[in-house]
Amino acid sequence: MSTIVKVDRLTKSYKDIDAVKDVSFTLEENKIYGMLGRNGAGKTTIMHLLTAQIFPTGGDIQVFGEAPYENDRVLSRICFIKESQKYPTTFAVRDVLEVAAGLFPKWDREFAYSLVEDFRLPLKRKMTKLSRGMLSAVGIIVGLASRAPLTIFDEPYLGLDAVARSLFYDRLLEDYAEHPRTIVLSTHLIDEVSRMLEHVILIDGGKLLLDEEAEQLQGRAYTVVGSSSKVESFAAGKRVLARESMGGLTTVTVMGGAGSDDRKQALTLGLEMAPVTLQQLVVHLTGGKPEHKEAKAQ
């Protein structure tokens, strides 16, 4: 696979605050990436840098082999769907789609209008009159129908109910199978999208914590539950990400693959072992608790 994005020691500072700190990674063609992390971690800043909407303080960005700034050859091949996309107040849904058709060389009009039916959008309604979920659906339609070689979705589902989000995931996978391109998803609903992700980039505090294939992350951590003394004996010398105790029971989350020796030790001690999901791993690595902003928006 060829590299379409190369980020080398990227930094973005605002006065004395480093929003992005010395971050390096690459994006390959025809792959689905998850750019994950907590609110304020620096994900959106990185996406704005990739799409030339802000300038870096330091480091280098190459997109399709060129610097993206004021470069129509590069920017015409990128579609960036923001969490809070702004539209002209006079625009209706139909107007957004017609303008998008002129912006993206690979725009698929038939696909776009089929998605309008799927999401039950009123074509003639003004964008200012749409619900939060409908606004998200418009962004999703533009992102998918653009067929841009680099398509970036920043929290694309705000306000969408579970059915609409599932529809988005299904249509994305179906169209990606027929028209491969590089897709970046920034999301808090990690468990929902984990089945789609081929590669994970985890950002925390503006720094890169993980840059790995999704398959390699499976089994990277596990939990062990049992009596406190036996769990502590098992955990000795291991990298413990989290520890919870209740009564005489303790649960620890251990970073690292559970080898045969570990499994034998847990079995001998009478401990229960279970794999950690991608979302749980992200929560433990970033030292936070799961956020439920999207659930409130339903």
PDB file of C-alpha atoms in Angstrom:
ATOM      1  CA  MET A   1       0.000   0.000   0.000  1.00  0.00           C
ATOM      2  CA  SER A   2       1.180   3.502  -0.726  1.00  0.00           C
ATOM      3  CA  THR A   3       1.315   6.213   1.917  1.00  0.00           C
ATOM      4  CA  ILE A   4      -1.066   9.109   1.332  1.00  0.00           C
ATOM      5  CA  VAL A   5      -0.420  11.047   4.563  1.00  0.00           C
ATOM      6  CA  LYS A   6       2.895  11.441   6.325  1.00  0.00           C
ATOM      7  CA  VAL A   7       3.051  13.420   9.558  1.00  0.00           C
ATOM      8  CA  ASP A   8       6.515  14.011  11.003  1.00  0.00           C
ATOM      9  CA  ARG A   9       7.036  15.487  14.492  1.00  0.00           C
ATOM     10  CA  LEU A  10       3.923  17.623  14.192  1.00  0.00           C
ATOM     11  CA  THR A  11       3.397  20.312  16.830  1.00  0.00           C
ATOM     12  CA  LYS A  12       0.693  22.945  17.249  1.00  0.00           C
ATOM     13  CA  SER A  13       1.012  25.466  20.071  1.00  0.00           C
ATOM     14  CA  TYR A  14      -1.299  28.212  21.283  1.00  0.00           C
ATOM     15  CA  LYS A  15       0.768  30.602  23.420  1.00  0.00           C
ATOM     16  CA  ASP A  16       2.011  28.339  26.236  1.00  0.00           C
ATOM     17  CA  ILE A  17      -0.295  25.388  25.425  1.00  0.00           C
ATOM     18  CA  ASP A  18       0.765  22.548  23.142  1.00  0.00           C
ATOM     19  CA  ALA A  19      -2.418  21.168  21.578  1.00  0.00           C
ATOM     20  CA  VAL A  20      -0.324  18.686  19.567  1.00  0.00           C
ATOM     21  CA  LYS A  21       3.135  17.612  20.700  1.00  0.00           C
ATOM     22  CA  ASP A  22       5.712  15.983  18.417  1.00  0.00           C
ATOM     23  CA  VAL A  23       3.280  13.582  16.734  1.00  0.00           C
ATOM     24  CA  SER A  24       4.363  11.319  13.859  1.00  0.00           C
ATOM     25  CA  PHE A  25       2.286   8.785  11.913  1.00  0.00           C
ATOM     26  CA  THR A  26       1.336   7.733   8.392  1.00  0.00           C
ATOM     27  CA  LEU A  27      -1.970   6.922   6.707  1.00  0.00           C
ATOM     28  CA  GLU A  28      -2.037   4.358   3.928  1.00  0.00           C
ATOM     29  CA  GLU A  29      -4.405   4.273   0.988  1.00  0.00           C
ATOM     30  CA  ASN A  30      -7.620   2.249   1.127  1.00  0.00           C
ATOM     31  CA  LYS A  31      -7.766   1.734   4.865  1.00  0.00           C
ATOM     32  CA  ILE A  32     -10.179   2.666   7.672  1.00  0.00           C
ATOM     33  CA  TYR A  33      -8.520   4.428  10.598  1.00  0.00           C
ATOM     34  CA  GLY A  34      -9.856   5.269  14.026  1.00  0.00           C
ATOM     35  CA  MET A  35      -8.424   8.456  15.518  1.00  0.00           C
ATOM     36  CA  LEU A  36      -9.371   8.004  19.135  1.00  0.00           C
ATOM     37  CA  GLY A  37      -8.964   9.900  22.384  1.00  0.00           C
ATOM     38  CA  ARG A  38     -10.801  11.982  24.951  1.00  0.00           C
ATOM     39  CA  ASN A  39     -12.318  15.405  24.329  1.00  0.00           C
ATOM     40  CA  GLY A  40      -9.523  17.955  24.064  1.00  0.00           C
ATOM     41  CA  ALA A  41      -6.893  15.302  23.336  1.00  0.00           C
ATOM     42  CA  GLY A  42      -5.812  17.009  20.109  1.00  0.00           C
ATOM     43  CA  LYS A  43      -7.661  14.872  17.541  1.00  0.00           C
ATOM     44  CA  THR A  44      -9.601  17.701  15.923  1.00  0.00           C
ATOM     45  CA  THR A  45      -6.501  19.905  15.879  1.00  0.00           C
ATOM     46  CA  ILE A  46      -4.648  17.183  13.956  1.00  0.00           C
ATOM     47  CA  MET A  47      -7.532  16.879  11.486  1.00  0.00           C
ATOM     48  CA  HIS A  48      -7.559  20.652  10.964  1.00  0.00           C
ATOM     49  CA  LEU A  49      -3.816  20.522  10.321  1.00  0.00           C
ATOM     50  CA  LEU A  50      -4.178  17.681   7.808  1.00  0.00           C
ATOM     51  CA  THR A  51      -6.830  19.637   5.911  1.00  0.00           C
ATOM     52  CA  ALA A  52      -4.831  22.896   5.923  1.00  0.00           C
ATOM     53  CA  GLN A  53      -7.360  24.822   8.014  1.00  0.00           C
ATOM     54  CA  ILE A  54      -4.683  25.802  10.511  1.00  0.00           C
ATOM     55  CA  PHE A  55      -0.891  25.971  10.271  1.00  0.00           C
ATOM     56  CA  PRO A  56       1.489  23.859  12.363  1.00  0.00           C
ATOM     57  CA  THR A  57       3.925  25.394  14.813  1.00  0.00           C
ATOM     58  CA  GLY A  58       6.486  22.748  13.954  1.00  0.00           C
ATOM     59  CA  GLY A  59       6.947  19.533  12.036  1.00  0.00           C
ATOM     60  CA  ASP A  60       5.940  18.535   8.541  1.00  0.00           C
ATOM     61  CA  ILE A  61       2.757  17.298   6.819  1.00  0.00           C
ATOM     62  CA  GLN A  62       2.649  15.645   3.412  1.00  0.00           C
ATOM     63  CA  VAL A  63      -0.713  14.671   1.892  1.00  0.00           C
ATOM     64  CA  PHE A  64      -0.620  12.816  -1.425  1.00  0.00           C
ATOM     65  CA  GLY A  65       3.086  13.623  -1.453  1.00  0.00           C
ATOM     66  CA  GLU A  66       2.644  17.400  -1.192  1.00  0.00           C
ATOM     67  CA  ALA A  67       2.134  20.112   1.407  1.00  0.00           C
ATOM     68  CA  PRO A  68      -1.649  20.662   1.688  1.00  0.00           C
ATOM     69  CA  TYR A  69      -1.616  24.428   2.281  1.00  0.00           C
ATOM     70  CA  GLU A  70      -3.218  26.424  -0.542  1.00  0.00           C
ATOM     71  CA  ASN A  71      -2.858  23.337  -2.728  1.00  0.00           C
ATOM     72  CA  ASP A  72      -5.980  22.599  -4.782  1.00  0.00           C
ATOM     73  CA  ARG A  73      -4.487  19.356  -6.108  1.00  0.00           C
ATOM     74  CA  VAL A  74      -4.444  18.021  -2.562  1.00  0.00           C
ATOM     75  CA  LEU A  75      -7.520  19.671  -1.056  1.00  0.00           C
ATOM     76  CA  SER A  76      -9.826  18.593  -3.912  1.00  0.00           C
ATOM     77  CA  ARG A  77      -9.081  14.993  -2.904  1.00  0.00           C
ATOM     78  CA  ILE A  78     -10.030  15.497   0.765  1.00  0.00           C
ATOM     79  CA  CYS A  79     -13.483  15.589   2.337  1.00  0.00           C
ATOM     80  CA  PHE A  80     -13.555  16.693   5.980  1.00  0.00           C
ATOM     81  CA  ILE A  81     -16.889  16.399   7.794  1.00  0.00           C
ATOM     82  CA  LYS A  82     -16.758  18.405  11.014  1.00  0.00           C
ATOM     83  CA  GLU A  83     -18.722  17.891  14.185  1.00  0.00           C
ATOM     84  CA  SER A  84     -20.288  21.369  13.901  1.00  0.00           C
ATOM     85  CA  GLN A  85     -20.286  22.089  10.167  1.00  0.00           C
ATOM     86  CA  LYS A  86     -21.630  25.538   9.266  1.00  0.00           C
ATOM     87  CA  TYR A  87     -23.838  26.198   6.218  1.00  0.00           C
ATOM     88  CA  PRO A  88     -25.197  29.400   4.632  1.00  0.00           C
ATOM     89  CA  THR A  89     -28.483  30.336   6.303  1.00  0.00           C
ATOM     90  CA  THR A  90     -30.321  30.330   2.974  1.00  0.00           C
ATOM     91  CA  PHE A  91     -29.287  26.758   2.089  1.00  0.00           C
ATOM     92  CA  ALA A  92     -31.709  23.858   2.045  1.00  0.00           C
ATOM     93  CA  VAL A  93     -30.574  20.227   2.080  1.00  0.00           C
ATOM     94  CA  ARG A  94     -30.761  20.088  -1.736  1.00  0.00           C
ATOM     95  CA  ASP A  95     -28.485  23.139  -2.004  1.00  0.00           C
ATOM     96  CA  VAL A  96     -25.798  21.496   0.124  1.00  0.00           C
ATOM     97  CA  LEU A  97     -25.792  18.431  -2.102  1.00  0.00           C
ATOM     98  CA  GLU A  98     -25.645  20.437  -5.313  1.00  0.00           C
ATOM     99  CA  VAL A  99     -22.711  22.516  -4.042  1.00  0.00           C
ATOM    100  CA  ALA A 100     -20.935  19.335  -2.913  1.00  0.00           C
ATOM    101  CA  ALA A 101     -21.354  17.934  -6.427  1.00  0.00           C
ATOM    102  CA  GLY A 102     -19.220  20.797  -7.721  1.00  0.00           C
ATOM    103  CA  LEU A 103     -16.565  20.404  -5.028  1.00  0.00           C
ATOM    104  CA  PHE A 104     -15.733  16.718  -5.223  1.00  0.00           C
ATOM    105  CA  PRO A 105     -14.576  15.239  -8.549  1.00  0.00           C
ATOM    106  CA  LYS A 106     -15.782  11.730  -7.624  1.00  0.00           C
ATOM    107  CA  TRP A 107     -19.196  12.844  -6.347  1.00  0.00           C
ATOM    108  CA  ASP A 108     -21.923  10.202  -6.843  1.00  0.00           C
ATOM    109  CA  ARG A 109     -25.248  11.999  -7.188  1.00  0.00           C
ATOM    110  CA  GLU A 110     -27.356   8.838  -7.351  1.00  0.00           C
ATOM    111  CA  PHE A 111     -25.729   7.484  -4.195  1.00  0.00           C
ATOM    112  CA  ALA A 112     -26.228  10.811  -2.404  1.00  0.00           C
ATOM    113  CA  TYR A 113     -29.955  10.909  -3.113  1.00  0.00           C
ATOM    114  CA  SER A 114     -30.372   7.259  -2.157  1.00  0.00           C
ATOM    115  CA  LEU A 115     -28.830   8.162   1.216  1.00  0.00           C
ATOM    116  CA  VAL A 116     -31.269  11.057   1.537  1.00  0.00           C
ATOM    117  CA  GLU A 117     -34.073   8.499   1.319  1.00  0.00           C
ATOM    118  CA  ASP A 118     -32.321   6.162   3.756  1.00  0.00           C
ATOM    119  CA  PHE A 119     -32.007   8.917   6.355  1.00  0.00           C
ATOM    120  CA  ARG A 120     -35.467  10.333   5.516  1.00  0.00           C
ATOM    121  CA  LEU A 121     -34.218  13.873   5.000  1.00  0.00           C
ATOM    122  CA  PRO A 122     -36.504  16.652   3.707  1.00  0.00           C
ATOM    123  CA  LEU A 123     -34.675  17.990   0.652  1.00  0.00           C
ATOM    124  CA  LYS A 124     -36.436  21.357   0.617  1.00  0.00           C
ATOM    125  CA  ARG A 125     -36.033  22.137   4.324  1.00  0.00           C
ATOM    126  CA  LYS A 126     -33.583  24.880   5.300  1.00  0.00           C
ATOM    127  CA  MET A 127     -30.451  23.718   7.084  1.00  0.00           C
ATOM    128  CA  THR A 128     -31.258  26.117   9.935  1.00  0.00           C
ATOM    129  CA  LYS A 129     -34.501  24.216  10.537  1.00  0.00           C
ATOM    130  CA  LEU A 130     -32.932  20.760  10.792  1.00  0.00           C
ATOM    131  CA  SER A 131     -32.534  18.835  14.022  1.00  0.00           C
ATOM    132  CA  ARG A 132     -29.072  17.966  15.308  1.00  0.00           C
ATOM    133  CA  GLY A 133     -29.487  14.429  14.004  1.00  0.00           C
ATOM    134  CA  MET A 134     -30.572  15.608  10.549  1.00  0.00           C
ATOM    135  CA  LEU A 135     -27.569  17.937  10.348  1.00  0.00           C
ATOM    136  CA  SER A 136     -25.318  14.991  11.143  1.00  0.00           C
ATOM    137  CA  ALA A 137     -27.040  12.930   8.451  1.00  0.00           C
ATOM    138  CA  VAL A 138     -26.361  15.648   5.854  1.00  0.00           C
ATOM    139  CA  GLY A 139     -22.683  15.595   6.764  1.00  0.00           C
ATOM    140  CA  ILE A 140     -22.584  11.808   6.546  1.00  0.00           C
ATOM    141  CA  ILE A 141     -24.189  11.891   3.095  1.00  0.00           C
ATOM    142  CA  VAL A 142     -21.665  14.437   1.815  1.00  0.00           C
ATOM    143  CA  GLY A 143     -18.792  12.434   3.271  1.00  0.00           C
ATOM    144  CA  LEU A 144     -19.888   9.139   1.771  1.00  0.00           C
ATOM    145  CA  ALA A 145     -21.058  10.417  -1.617  1.00  0.00           C
ATOM    146  CA  SER A 146     -17.919  12.537  -2.080  1.00  0.00           C
ATOM    147  CA  ARG A 147     -15.918   9.325  -2.595  1.00  0.00           C
ATOM    148  CA  ALA A 148     -12.894  11.491  -1.724  1.00  0.00           C
ATOM    149  CA  PRO A 149      -9.606   9.527  -1.604  1.00  0.00           C
ATOM    150  CA  LEU A 150      -9.145  10.884   1.939  1.00  0.00           C
ATOM    151  CA  THR A 151     -12.411  11.199   3.842  1.00  0.00           C
ATOM    152  CA  ILE A 152     -12.374  12.358   7.463  1.00  0.00           C
ATOM    153  CA  PHE A 153     -15.358  12.178   9.816  1.00  0.00           C
ATOM    154  CA  ASP A 154     -15.034  14.113  13.084  1.00  0.00           C
ATOM    155  CA  GLU A 155     -17.750  12.858  15.467  1.00  0.00           C
ATOM    156  CA  PRO A 156     -20.177  12.311  12.552  1.00  0.00           C
ATOM    157  CA  TYR A 157     -23.129  10.896  14.494  1.00  0.00           C
ATOM    158  CA  LEU A 158     -24.138  13.572  17.049  1.00  0.00           C
ATOM    159  CA  GLY A 159     -27.882  13.493  17.523  1.00  0.00           C
ATOM    160  CA  LEU A 160     -28.342  10.273  15.551  1.00  0.00           C
ATOM    161  CA  ASP A 161     -30.250   7.475  17.218  1.00  0.00           C
ATOM    162  CA  ALA A 162     -28.938   3.913  17.280  1.00  0.00           C
ATOM    163  CA  VAL A 163     -30.827   2.970  14.095  1.00  0.00           C
ATOM    164  CA  ALA A 164     -29.407   5.902  12.118  1.00  0.00           C
ATOM    165  CA  ARG A 165     -25.887   5.248  13.391  1.00  0.00           C
ATOM    166  CA  SER A 166     -26.167   1.606  12.359  1.00  0.00           C
ATOM    167  CA  LEU A 167     -27.348   2.749   8.928  1.00  0.00           C
ATOM    168  CA  PHE A 168     -24.264   4.984   8.639  1.00  0.00           C
ATOM    169  CA  TYR A 169     -21.914   2.131   9.538  1.00  0.00           C
ATOM    170  CA  ASP A 170     -23.617  -0.258   7.102  1.00  0.00           C
ATOM    171  CA  ARG A 171     -23.575   2.191   4.186  1.00  0.00           C
ATOM    172  CA  LEU A 172     -19.962   3.136   4.888  1.00  0.00           C
ATOM    173  CA  LEU A 173     -18.800  -0.481   4.823  1.00  0.00           C
ATOM    174  CA  GLU A 174     -20.864  -1.336   1.753  1.00  0.00           C
ATOM    175  CA  ASP A 175     -19.551   1.628  -0.242  1.00  0.00           C
ATOM    176  CA  TYR A 176     -16.002   1.197   1.019  1.00  0.00           C
ATOM    177  CA  ALA A 177     -16.032  -2.386  -0.257  1.00  0.00           C
ATOM    178  CA  GLU A 178     -16.984  -1.183  -3.751  1.00  0.00           C
ATOM    179  CA  HIS A 179     -15.009   2.078  -3.722  1.00  0.00           C
ATOM    180  CA  PRO A 180     -11.993   1.753  -1.411  1.00  0.00           C
ATOM    181  CA  ARG A 181     -10.427   4.931  -0.076  1.00  0.00           C
ATOM    182  CA  THR A 182      -8.770   6.116   3.121  1.00  0.00           C
ATOM    183  CA  ILE A 183     -11.319   6.903   5.830  1.00  0.00           C
ATOM    184  CA  VAL A 184     -10.558   8.442   9.217  1.00  0.00           C
ATOM    185  CA  LEU A 185     -13.185   8.187  11.956  1.00  0.00           C
ATOM    186  CA  SER A 186     -12.848  10.257  15.112  1.00  0.00           C
ATOM    187  CA  THR A 187     -15.375   8.984  17.617  1.00  0.00           C
ATOM    188  CA  HIS A 188     -16.230   8.285  21.250  1.00  0.00           C
ATOM    189  CA  LEU A 189     -18.467   5.346  20.362  1.00  0.00           C
ATOM    190  CA  ILE A 190     -15.485   3.041  20.073  1.00  0.00           C
ATOM    191  CA  ASP A 191     -17.291  -0.220  20.716  1.00  0.00           C
ATOM    192  CA  GLU A 192     -19.751   0.576  17.906  1.00  0.00           C
ATOM    193  CA  VAL A 193     -17.081   1.265  15.293  1.00  0.00           C
ATOM    194  CA  SER A 194     -14.390  -1.160  16.450  1.00  0.00           C
ATOM    195  CA  ARG A 195     -15.518  -3.824  13.969  1.00  0.00           C
ATOM    196  CA  MET A 196     -14.816  -1.412  11.099  1.00  0.00           C
ATOM    197  CA  LEU A 197     -11.422  -0.112  12.154  1.00  0.00           C
ATOM    198  CA  GLU A 198      -8.330  -1.523  10.502  1.00  0.00           C
ATOM    199  CA  HIS A 199      -5.843   0.720  12.285  1.00  0.00           C
ATOM    200  CA  VAL A 200      -5.999   2.719  15.521  1.00  0.00           C
ATOM    201  CA  ILE A 201      -4.305   6.028  16.298  1.00  0.00           C
ATOM    202  CA  LEU A 202      -4.751   7.033  19.949  1.00  0.00           C
ATOM    203  CA  ILE A 203      -4.076  10.627  20.991  1.00  0.00           C
ATOM    204  CA  ASP A 204      -3.935  11.820  24.590  1.00  0.00           C
ATOM    205  CA  GLY A 205      -2.820  15.212  25.822  1.00  0.00           C
ATOM    206  CA  GLY A 206      -1.652  16.063  22.322  1.00  0.00           C
ATOM    207  CA  LYS A 207       0.700  13.070  22.240  1.00  0.00           C
ATOM    208  CA  LEU A 208       0.576   9.820  20.315  1.00  0.00           C
ATOM    209  CA  LEU A 209      -0.101   6.857  22.609  1.00  0.00           C
ATOM    210  CA  LEU A 210      -0.898   4.116  20.087  1.00  0.00           C
ATOM    211  CA  ASP A 211      -0.379   3.683  16.356  1.00  0.00           C
ATOM    212  CA  GLU A 212      -1.182   0.044  15.622  1.00  0.00           C
ATOM    213  CA  GLU A 213      -3.184  -2.301  13.464  1.00  0.00           C
ATOM    214  CA  ALA A 214      -6.540  -3.095  15.077  1.00  0.00           C
ATOM    215  CA  GLU A 215      -5.853  -6.825  14.931  1.00  0.00           C
ATOM    216  CA  GLN A 216      -2.659  -6.366  16.913  1.00  0.00           C
ATOM    217  CA  LEU A 217      -4.571  -4.579  19.657  1.00  0.00           C
ATOM    218  CA  GLN A 218      -6.844  -7.557  20.215  1.00  0.00           C
ATOM    219  CA  GLY A 219      -5.627  -9.313  23.302  1.00  0.00           C
ATOM    220  CA  ARG A 220      -3.232  -6.496  24.237  1.00  0.00           C
ATOM    221  CA  ALA A 221      -4.866  -6.305  27.664  1.00  0.00           C
ATOM    222  CA  TYR A 222      -7.038  -8.481  29.866  1.00  0.00           C
ATOM    223  CA  THR A 223      -8.786  -8.430  33.239  1.00  0.00           C
ATOM    224  CA  VAL A 224      -8.344 -10.839  36.113  1.00  0.00           C
ATOM    225  CA  VAL A 225     -10.942 -11.214  38.876  1.00  0.00           C
ATOM    226  CA  GLY A 226     -10.730 -13.096  42.134  1.00  0.00           C
ATOM    227  CA  SER A 227      -9.828 -12.873  45.793  1.00  0.00           C
ATOM    228  CA  SER A 228      -7.689  -9.862  46.508  1.00  0.00           C
ATOM    229  CA  SER A 229      -4.649 -11.736  47.782  1.00  0.00           C
ATOM    230  CA  LYS A 230      -4.546 -14.105  44.809  1.00  0.00           C
ATOM    231  CA  VAL A 231      -5.098 -11.320  42.271  1.00  0.00           C
ATOM    232  CA  GLU A 232      -2.293  -9.284  43.809  1.00  0.00           C
ATOM    233  CA  SER A 233      -0.033 -12.327  43.649  1.00  0.00           C
ATOM    234  CA  PHE A 234      -0.878 -12.786  39.981  1.00  0.00           C
ATOM    235  CA  ALA A 235      -0.369  -9.095  39.160  1.00  0.00           C
ATOM    236  CA  ALA A 236       3.055  -8.844  40.784  1.00  0.00           C
ATOM    237  CA  GLY A 237       5.590  -7.656  38.210  1.00  0.00           C
ATOM    238  CA  LYS A 238       2.979  -7.021  35.526  1.00  0.00           C
ATOM    239  CA  ARG A 239       1.889  -3.672  34.082  1.00  0.00           C
ATOM    240  CA  VAL A 240      -1.427  -2.968  35.785  1.00  0.00           C
ATOM    241  CA  LEU A 241      -3.594  -0.376  34.034  1.00  0.00           C
ATOM    242  CA  ALA A 242      -6.451  -0.357  36.525  1.00  0.00           C
ATOM    243  CA  ARG A 243      -7.387  -1.892  39.858  1.00  0.00           C
ATOM    244  CA  GLU A 244     -10.812  -2.080  41.515  1.00  0.00           C
ATOM    245  CA  SER A 245     -11.690  -3.727  44.808  1.00  0.00           C
ATOM    246  CA  MET A 246     -15.019  -4.541  46.414  1.00  0.00           C
ATOM    247  CA  GLY A 247     -15.194  -6.548  49.587  1.00  0.00           C
ATOM    248  CA  GLY A 248     -12.746  -9.394  49.274  1.00  0.00           C
ATOM    249  CA  LEU A 249     -12.684  -9.325  45.466  1.00  0.00           C
ATOM    250  CA  THR A 250     -10.277  -7.420  43.253  1.00  0.00           C
ATOM    251  CA  THR A 251     -10.273  -6.815  39.518  1.00  0.00           C
ATOM    252  CA  VAL A 252      -7.092  -5.775  37.750  1.00  0.00           C
ATOM    253  CA  THR A 253      -6.584  -4.842  34.115  1.00  0.00           C
ATOM    254  CA  VAL A 254      -3.199  -5.974  32.866  1.00  0.00           C
ATOM    255  CA  MET A 255      -1.446  -4.597  29.786  1.00  0.00           C
ATOM    256  CA  GLY A 256       0.131  -7.293  27.655  1.00  0.00           C
ATOM    257  CA  GLY A 257      -0.926 -10.508  26.002  1.00  0.00           C
ATOM    258  CA  ALA A 258      -2.012 -13.354  28.247  1.00  0.00           C
ATOM    259  CA  GLY A 259       0.456 -16.125  27.491  1.00  0.00           C
ATOM    260  CA  SER A 260       0.057 -19.779  28.347  1.00  0.00           C
ATOM    261  CA  ASP A 261       2.018 -19.332  31.581  1.00  0.00           C
ATOM    262  CA  ASP A 262      -0.279 -16.501  32.638  1.00  0.00           C
ATOM    263  CA  ARG A 263      -3.350 -18.605  31.902  1.00  0.00           C
ATOM    264  CA  LYS A 264      -1.936 -21.540  33.870  1.00  0.00           C
ATOM    265  CA  GLN A 265      -1.149 -19.255  36.798  1.00  0.00           C
ATOM    266  CA  ALA A 266      -4.664 -17.754  36.752  1.00  0.00           C
ATOM    267  CA  LEU A 267      -6.219 -21.224  36.562  1.00  0.00           C
ATOM    268  CA  THR A 268      -4.084 -22.472  39.463  1.00  0.00           C
ATOM    269  CA  LEU A 269      -5.093 -19.467  41.571  1.00  0.00           C
ATOM    270  CA  GLY A 270      -8.761 -19.860  40.650  1.00  0.00           C
ATOM    271  CA  LEU A 271      -8.954 -16.509  38.914  1.00  0.00           C
ATOM    272  CA  GLU A 272     -11.254 -15.512  36.047  1.00  0.00           C
ATOM    273  CA  MET A 273      -9.669 -13.953  32.955  1.00  0.00           C
ATOM    274  CA  ALA A 274     -11.428 -11.932  30.252  1.00  0.00           C
ATOM    275  CA  PRO A 275     -10.232  -9.905  27.250  1.00  0.00           C
ATOM    276  CA  VAL A 276     -10.462  -6.123  27.281  1.00  0.00           C
ATOM    277  CA  THR A 277     -12.424  -4.367  24.519  1.00  0.00           C
ATOM    278  CA  LEU A 278     -10.834  -1.612  22.454  1.00  0.00           C
ATOM    279  CA  GLN A 279     -12.950   0.999  24.234  1.00  0.00           C
ATOM    280  CA  GLN A 280     -11.921  -0.302  27.660  1.00  0.00           C
ATOM    281  CA  LEU A 281      -8.282  -0.270  26.572  1.00  0.00           C
ATOM    282  CA  VAL A 282      -8.560   3.335  25.401  1.00  0.00           C
ATOM    283  CA  VAL A 283     -10.256   4.354  28.664  1.00  0.00           C
ATOM    284  CA  HIS A 284      -7.548   2.712  30.763  1.00  0.00           C
ATOM    285  CA  LEU A 285      -4.659   4.106  28.705  1.00  0.00           C
ATOM    286  CA  THR A 286      -6.001   7.658  28.818  1.00  0.00           C
ATOM    287  CA  GLY A 287      -6.816   7.441  32.509  1.00  0.00           C
ATOM    288  CA  GLY A 288     -10.420   8.468  32.057  1.00  0.00           C
ATOM    289  CA  LYS A 289     -13.918   7.168  32.290  1.00  0.00           C
ATOM    290  CA  PRO A 290     -16.210   6.453  29.342  1.00  0.00           C
ATOM    291  CA  GLU A 291     -17.954   9.568  28.053  1.00  0.00           C
ATOM    292  CA  HIS A 292     -21.638   9.416  27.164  1.00  0.00           C
ATOM    293  CA  LYS A 293     -22.239  12.682  25.336  1.00  0.00           C
ATOM    294  CA  GLU A 294     -23.722  10.874  22.350  1.00  0.00           C
ATOM    295  CA  ALA A 295     -26.116   8.852  24.480  1.00  0.00           C
ATOM    296  CA  LYS A 296     -27.560  12.092  25.851  1.00  0.00           C
ATOM    297  CA  ALA A 297     -28.022  13.396  22.339  1.00  0.00           C
ATOM    298  CA  GLN A 298     -30.279  10.563  21.258  1.00  0.00           C
TER     299      GLN A 298
END
